[in-house]
Amino acid sequence: MSTFILFVAGFFFSFVGSIPPGSINITTLQYAVENRIKAAFSFATAAALTEYIYAAIAVRFQIYLTENSSIAQYFQIITGSVLILLGLFNLFKKPIESKVETKSEKRNAFKKGVLLSLTNPLAIPFWLMVTGYLQSMGWVEINGRNFWVYVAGISVGTFCLLATVINLGTKFNVIQGNVFLIYRVPGLIFIGMGIWSFSN
């Protein structure tokens, strides 16, 4: 199988799969709307790198994770808790003043990107489903070097989608001072996602 096709398959499903509102792209949009572009790209880079690791784990242990539902239950508890805490943080967060971004802020954004990506409730089941489907249809053959090409496509797809979100977010300067839209709405969404995680 062509490595290019395999890369494109990973890229396409990663890009499209990252479009629905979630903790990663909502937080990226927040950074962009606040005009914290360097922090936004730092966060996006962390998210893409973590997605690389997550996708690799999901693809490699597809059968094992599917057959051990207890792992998924513990994962949902952790995920739900983190999302609810993040939501509460946004609900009570005070707006920040516009300022020059520092290296420490970029580092903090990177750490936040890793944390949120590690607790992404959809990453592992999504890639288990997508990879299983692609293999069952005979569209991808993941073995040897193909494994890493496929996972690389997934990581690049995630980063490109987040870069698109950043680009769109910078165009919404009209809502830059709107505390409700920037913090409260994402906070409510995070809490809703956390509750949904517990109920499934």
mmCIF file with all atom_site columns, N, CA and C in Angstrom, residues 103-146:
data_model
loop_
_atom_site.group_PDB
_atom_site.id
_atom_site.type_symbol
_atom_site.label_atom_id
_atom_site.label_alt_id
_atom_site.label_comp_id
_atom_site.label_asym_id
_atom_site.label_entity_id
_atom_site.label_seq_id
_atom_site.pdbx_PDB_ins_code
_atom_site.Cartn_x
_atom_site.Cartn_y
_atom_site.Cartn_z
_atom_site.occupancy
_atom_site.B_iso_or_equiv
_atom_site.pdbx_formal_charge
_atom_site.auth_seq_id
_atom_site.auth_comp_id
_atom_site.auth_asym_id
_atom_site.auth_atom_id
_atom_site.pdbx_PDB_model_num
ATOM 1   N N  . LYS A 1 103 ? 7.693   33.619 27.442 1.00 0.00 ? 103 LYS A N  1
ATOM 2   C CA . LYS A 1 103 ? 8.073   32.221 27.224 1.00 0.00 ? 103 LYS A CA 1
ATOM 3   C C  . LYS A 1 103 ? 7.369   31.312 28.219 1.00 0.00 ? 103 LYS A C  1
ATOM 4   N N  . SER A 1 104 ? 7.203   31.803 29.461 1.00 0.00 ? 104 SER A N  1
ATOM 5   C CA . SER A 1 104 ? 6.532   30.983 30.475 1.00 0.00 ? 104 SER A CA 1
ATOM 6   C C  . SER A 1 104 ? 5.086   30.736 30.096 1.00 0.00 ? 104 SER A C  1
ATOM 7   N N  . GLU A 1 105 ? 4.443   31.720 29.460 1.00 0.00 ? 105 GLU A N  1
ATOM 8   C CA . GLU A 1 105 ? 3.059   31.541 29.041 1.00 0.00 ? 105 GLU A CA 1
ATOM 9   C C  . GLU A 1 105 ? 2.957   30.476 27.960 1.00 0.00 ? 105 GLU A C  1
ATOM 10  N N  . LYS A 1 106 ? 3.934   30.461 27.049 1.00 0.00 ? 106 LYS A N  1
ATOM 11  C CA . LYS A 1 106 ? 3.949   29.439 26.007 1.00 0.00 ? 106 LYS A CA 1
ATOM 12  C C  . LYS A 1 106 ? 4.179   28.063 26.607 1.00 0.00 ? 106 LYS A C  1
ATOM 13  N N  . ARG A 1 107 ? 5.047   27.992 27.611 1.00 0.00 ? 107 ARG A N  1
ATOM 14  C CA . ARG A 1 107 ? 5.292   26.712 28.289 1.00 0.00 ? 107 ARG A CA 1
ATOM 15  C C  . ARG A 1 107 ? 4.047   26.223 29.004 1.00 0.00 ? 107 ARG A C  1
ATOM 16  N N  . ASN A 1 108 ? 3.353   27.164 29.647 1.00 0.00 ? 108 ASN A N  1
ATOM 17  C CA . ASN A 1 108 ? 2.122   26.795 30.344 1.00 0.00 ? 108 ASN A CA 1
ATOM 18  C C  . ASN A 1 108 ? 1.061   26.305 29.362 1.00 0.00 ? 108 ASN A C  1
ATOM 19  N N  . ALA A 1 109 ? 0.994   26.951 28.201 1.00 0.00 ? 109 ALA A N  1
ATOM 20  C CA . ALA A 1 109 ? 0.035   26.541 27.173 1.00 0.00 ? 109 ALA A CA 1
ATOM 21  C C  . ALA A 1 109 ? 0.376   25.145 26.671 1.00 0.00 ? 109 ALA A C  1
ATOM 22  N N  . PHE A 1 110 ? 1.676   24.861 26.538 1.00 0.00 ? 110 PHE A N  1
ATOM 23  C CA . PHE A 1 110 ? 2.107   23.538 26.082 1.00 0.00 ? 110 PHE A CA 1
ATOM 24  C C  . PHE A 1 110 ? 1.699   22.475 27.104 1.00 0.00 ? 110 PHE A C  1
ATOM 25  N N  . LYS A 1 111 ? 1.953   22.767 28.393 1.00 0.00 ? 111 LYS A N  1
ATOM 26  C CA . LYS A 1 111 ? 1.587   21.823 29.454 1.00 0.00 ? 111 LYS A CA 1
ATOM 27  C C  . LYS A 1 111 ? 0.078   21.605 29.482 1.00 0.00 ? 111 LYS A C  1
ATOM 28  N N  . LYS A 1 112 ? -0.675  22.682 29.294 1.00 0.00 ? 112 LYS A N  1
ATOM 29  C CA . LYS A 1 112 ? -2.130  22.577 29.286 1.00 0.00 ? 112 LYS A CA 1
ATOM 30  C C  . LYS A 1 112 ? -2.600  21.737 28.103 1.00 0.00 ? 112 LYS A C  1
ATOM 31  N N  . GLY A 1 113 ? -1.917  21.899 26.963 1.00 0.00 ? 113 GLY A N  1
ATOM 32  C CA . GLY A 1 113 ? -2.261  21.111 25.782 1.00 0.00 ? 113 GLY A CA 1
ATOM 33  C C  . GLY A 1 113 ? -2.047  19.628 26.012 1.00 0.00 ? 113 GLY A C  1
ATOM 34  N N  . VAL A 1 114 ? -0.953  19.289 26.690 1.00 0.00 ? 114 VAL A N  1
ATOM 35  C CA . VAL A 1 114 ? -0.679  17.881 27.000 1.00 0.00 ? 114 VAL A CA 1
ATOM 36  C C  . VAL A 1 114 ? -1.734  17.333 27.949 1.00 0.00 ? 114 VAL A C  1
ATOM 37  N N  . LEU A 1 115 ? -2.055  18.105 29.009 1.00 0.00 ? 115 LEU A N  1
ATOM 38  C CA . LEU A 1 115 ? -3.022  17.649 30.010 1.00 0.00 ? 115 LEU A CA 1
ATOM 39  C C  . LEU A 1 115 ? -4.393  17.410 29.388 1.00 0.00 ? 115 LEU A C  1
ATOM 40  N N  . LEU A 1 116 ? -4.883  18.385 28.631 1.00 0.00 ? 116 LEU A N  1
ATOM 41  C CA . LEU A 1 116 ? -6.216  18.233 28.037 1.00 0.00 ? 116 LEU A CA 1
ATOM 42  C C  . LEU A 1 116 ? -6.244  17.100 27.011 1.00 0.00 ? 116 LEU A C  1
ATOM 43  N N  . SER A 1 117 ? -5.165  16.958 26.267 1.00 0.00 ? 117 SER A N  1
ATOM 44  C CA . SER A 1 117 ? -5.115  15.892 25.264 1.00 0.00 ? 117 SER A CA 1
ATOM 45  C C  . SER A 1 117 ? -5.097  14.515 25.923 1.00 0.00 ? 117 SER A C  1
ATOM 46  N N  . LEU A 1 118 ? -4.399  14.407 27.044 1.00 0.00 ? 118 LEU A N  1
ATOM 47  C CA . LEU A 1 118 ? -4.339  13.129 27.756 1.00 0.00 ? 118 LEU A CA 1
ATOM 48  C C  . LEU A 1 118 ? -5.695  12.722 28.315 1.00 0.00 ? 118 LEU A C  1
ATOM 49  N N  . THR A 1 119 ? -6.546  13.715 28.579 1.00 0.00 ? 119 THR A N  1
ATOM 50  C CA . THR A 1 119 ? -7.858  13.413 29.131 1.00 0.00 ? 119 THR A CA 1
ATOM 51  C C  . THR A 1 119 ? -8.967  13.576 28.089 1.00 0.00 ? 119 THR A C  1
ATOM 52  N N  . ASN A 1 120 ? -8.582  13.575 26.820 1.00 0.00 ? 120 ASN A N  1
ATOM 53  C CA . ASN A 1 120 ? -9.567  13.677 25.740 1.00 0.00 ? 120 ASN A CA 1
ATOM 54  C C  . ASN A 1 120 ? -10.444 12.431 25.751 1.00 0.00 ? 120 ASN A C  1
ATOM 55  N N  . PRO A 1 121 ? -11.740 12.572 26.000 1.00 0.00 ? 121 PRO A N  1
ATOM 56  C CA . PRO A 1 121 ? -12.612 11.406 26.153 1.00 0.00 ? 121 PRO A CA 1
ATOM 57  C C  . PRO A 1 121 ? -12.868 10.632 24.868 1.00 0.00 ? 121 PRO A C  1
ATOM 58  N N  . LEU A 1 122 ? -12.561 11.241 23.742 1.00 0.00 ? 122 LEU A N  1
ATOM 59  C CA . LEU A 1 122 ? -12.906 10.591 22.481 1.00 0.00 ? 122 LEU A CA 1
ATOM 60  C C  . LEU A 1 122 ? -11.722 10.032 21.709 1.00 0.00 ? 122 LEU A C  1
ATOM 61  N N  . ALA A 1 123 ? -10.504 10.371 22.113 1.00 0.00 ? 123 ALA A N  1
ATOM 62  C CA . ALA A 1 123 ? -9.331  10.018 21.303 1.00 0.00 ? 123 ALA A CA 1
ATOM 63  C C  . ALA A 1 123 ? -9.186  8.510  21.072 1.00 0.00 ? 123 ALA A C  1
ATOM 64  N N  . ILE A 1 124 ? -9.091  7.746  22.148 1.00 0.00 ? 124 ILE A N  1
ATOM 65  C CA . ILE A 1 124 ? -8.854  6.305  21.990 1.00 0.00 ? 124 ILE A CA 1
ATOM 66  C C  . ILE A 1 124 ? -10.025 5.591  21.315 1.00 0.00 ? 124 ILE A C  1
ATOM 67  N N  . PRO A 1 125 ? -11.277 5.764  21.809 1.00 0.00 ? 125 PRO A N  1
ATOM 68  C CA . PRO A 1 125 ? -12.375 5.073  21.122 1.00 0.00 ? 125 PRO A CA 1
ATOM 69  C C  . PRO A 1 125 ? -12.550 5.515  19.675 1.00 0.00 ? 125 PRO A C  1
ATOM 70  N N  . PHE A 1 126 ? -12.270 6.793  19.399 1.00 0.00 ? 126 PHE A N  1
ATOM 71  C CA . PHE A 1 126 ? -12.403 7.279  18.027 1.00 0.00 ? 126 PHE A CA 1
ATOM 72  C C  . PHE A 1 126 ? -11.428 6.567  17.094 1.00 0.00 ? 126 PHE A C  1
ATOM 73  N N  . TRP A 1 127 ? -10.160 6.471  17.533 1.00 0.00 ? 127 TRP A N  1
ATOM 74  C CA . TRP A 1 127 ? -9.169  5.839  16.660 1.00 0.00 ? 127 TRP A CA 1
ATOM 75  C C  . TRP A 1 127 ? -9.299  4.328  16.631 1.00 0.00 ? 127 TRP A C  1
ATOM 76  N N  . LEU A 1 128 ? -9.849  3.755  17.669 1.00 0.00 ? 128 LEU A N  1
ATOM 77  C CA . LEU A 1 128 ? -10.164 2.328  17.618 1.00 0.00 ? 128 LEU A CA 1
ATOM 78  C C  . LEU A 1 128 ? -11.227 2.076  16.544 1.00 0.00 ? 128 LEU A C  1
ATOM 79  N N  . MET A 1 129 ? -12.247 2.928  16.534 1.00 0.00 ? 129 MET A N  1
ATOM 80  C CA . MET A 1 129 ? -13.345 2.779  15.581 1.00 0.00 ? 129 MET A CA 1
ATOM 81  C C  . MET A 1 129 ? -12.889 3.036  14.149 1.00 0.00 ? 129 MET A C  1
ATOM 82  N N  . VAL A 1 130 ? -12.212 4.174  13.949 1.00 0.00 ? 130 VAL A N  1
ATOM 83  C CA . VAL A 1 130 ? -11.792 4.554  12.599 1.00 0.00 ? 130 VAL A CA 1
ATOM 84  C C  . VAL A 1 130 ? -10.813 3.542  12.021 1.00 0.00 ? 130 VAL A C  1
ATOM 85  N N  . THR A 1 131 ? -9.814  3.169  12.812 1.00 0.00 ? 131 THR A N  1
ATOM 86  C CA . THR A 1 131 ? -8.803  2.226  12.327 1.00 0.00 ? 131 THR A CA 1
ATOM 87  C C  . THR A 1 131 ? -9.420  0.867  12.034 1.00 0.00 ? 131 THR A C  1
ATOM 88  N N  . GLY A 1 132 ? -10.310 0.420  12.926 1.00 0.00 ? 132 GLY A N  1
ATOM 89  C CA . GLY A 1 132 ? -10.984 -0.855 12.701 1.00 0.00 ? 132 GLY A CA 1
ATOM 90  C C  . GLY A 1 132 ? -11.811 -0.829 11.425 1.00 0.00 ? 132 GLY A C  1
ATOM 91  N N  . TYR A 1 133 ? -12.481 0.285  11.189 1.00 0.00 ? 133 TYR A N  1
ATOM 92  C CA . TYR A 1 133 ? -13.311 0.418  9.983  1.00 0.00 ? 133 TYR A CA 1
ATOM 93  C C  . TYR A 1 133 ? -12.453 0.414  8.717  1.00 0.00 ? 133 TYR A C  1
ATOM 94  N N  . LEU A 1 134 ? -11.395 1.221  8.727  1.00 0.00 ? 134 LEU A N  1
ATOM 95  C CA . LEU A 1 134 ? -10.524 1.302  7.549  1.00 0.00 ? 134 LEU A CA 1
ATOM 96  C C  . LEU A 1 134 ? -9.890  -0.041 7.223  1.00 0.00 ? 134 LEU A C  1
ATOM 97  N N  . GLN A 1 135 ? -9.513  -0.780 8.272  1.00 0.00 ? 135 GLN A N  1
ATOM 98  C CA . GLN A 1 135 ? -8.908  -2.091 8.046  1.00 0.00 ? 135 GLN A CA 1
ATOM 99  C C  . GLN A 1 135 ? -9.934  -3.099 7.537  1.00 0.00 ? 135 GLN A C  1
ATOM 100 N N  . SER A 1 136 ? -11.145 -3.045 8.095  1.00 0.00 ? 136 SER A N  1
ATOM 101 C CA . SER A 1 136 ? -12.175 -3.988 7.663  1.00 0.00 ? 136 SER A CA 1
ATOM 102 C C  . SER A 1 136 ? -12.586 -3.752 6.208  1.00 0.00 ? 136 SER A C  1
ATOM 103 N N  . MET A 1 137 ? -12.484 -2.509 5.768  1.00 0.00 ? 137 MET A N  1
ATOM 104 C CA . MET A 1 137 ? -12.817 -2.177 4.376  1.00 0.00 ? 137 MET A CA 1
ATOM 105 C C  . MET A 1 137 ? -11.647 -2.442 3.437  1.00 0.00 ? 137 MET A C  1
ATOM 106 N N  . GLY A 1 138 ? -10.477 -2.763 4.023  1.00 0.00 ? 138 GLY A N  1
ATOM 107 C CA . GLY A 1 138 ? -9.306  -3.023 3.202  1.00 0.00 ? 138 GLY A CA 1
ATOM 108 C C  . GLY A 1 138 ? -8.663  -1.776 2.632  1.00 0.00 ? 138 GLY A C  1
ATOM 109 N N  . TRP A 1 139 ? -8.977  -0.619 3.229  1.00 0.00 ? 139 TRP A N  1
ATOM 110 C CA . TRP A 1 139 ? -8.432  0.633  2.725  1.00 0.00 ? 139 TRP A CA 1
ATOM 111 C C  . TRP A 1 139 ? -7.049  0.931  3.283  1.00 0.00 ? 139 TRP A C  1
ATOM 112 N N  . VAL A 1 140 ? -6.740  0.393  4.453  1.00 0.00 ? 140 VAL A N  1
ATOM 113 C CA . VAL A 1 140 ? -5.416  0.595  5.025  1.00 0.00 ? 140 VAL A CA 1
ATOM 114 C C  . VAL A 1 140 ? -4.856  -0.742 5.493  1.00 0.00 ? 140 VAL A C  1
ATOM 115 N N  . GLU A 1 141 ? -3.553  -0.844 5.444  1.00 0.00 ? 141 GLU A N  1
ATOM 116 C CA . GLU A 1 141 ? -2.854  -2.022 5.955  1.00 0.00 ? 141 GLU A CA 1
ATOM 117 C C  . GLU A 1 141 ? -1.760  -1.520 6.876  1.00 0.00 ? 141 GLU A C  1
ATOM 118 N N  . ILE A 1 142 ? -1.979  -1.671 8.174  1.00 0.00 ? 142 ILE A N  1
ATOM 119 C CA . ILE A 1 142 ? -1.084  -1.072 9.156  1.00 0.00 ? 142 ILE A CA 1
ATOM 120 C C  . ILE A 1 142 ? -0.135  -2.117 9.721  1.00 0.00 ? 142 ILE A C  1
ATOM 121 N N  . ASN A 1 143 ? 1.100   -2.084 9.241  1.00 0.00 ? 143 ASN A N  1
ATOM 122 C CA . ASN A 1 143 ? 2.138   -2.974 9.757  1.00 0.00 ? 143 ASN A CA 1
ATOM 123 C C  . ASN A 1 143 ? 3.503   -2.369 9.448  1.00 0.00 ? 143 ASN A C  1
ATOM 124 N N  . GLY A 1 144 ? 4.473   -2.662 10.283 1.00 0.00 ? 144 GLY A N  1
ATOM 125 C CA . GLY A 1 144 ? 5.825   -2.154 10.067 1.00 0.00 ? 144 GLY A CA 1
ATOM 126 C C  . GLY A 1 144 ? 5.870   -0.643 9.991  1.00 0.00 ? 144 GLY A C  1
ATOM 127 N N  . ARG A 1 145 ? 6.514   -0.135 8.937  1.00 0.00 ? 145 ARG A N  1
ATOM 128 C CA . ARG A 1 145 ? 6.663   1.311  8.765  1.00 0.00 ? 145 ARG A CA 1
ATOM 129 C C  . ARG A 1 145 ? 5.322   1.992  8.535  1.00 0.00 ? 145 ARG A C  1
ATOM 130 N N  . ASN A 1 146 ? 4.362   1.270  7.940  1.00 0.00 ? 146 ASN A N  1
ATOM 131 C CA . ASN A 1 146 ? 3.045   1.845  7.677  1.00 0.00 ? 146 ASN A CA 1
ATOM 132 C C  . ASN A 1 146 ? 2.379   2.366  8.950  1.00 0.00 ? 146 ASN A C  1
#
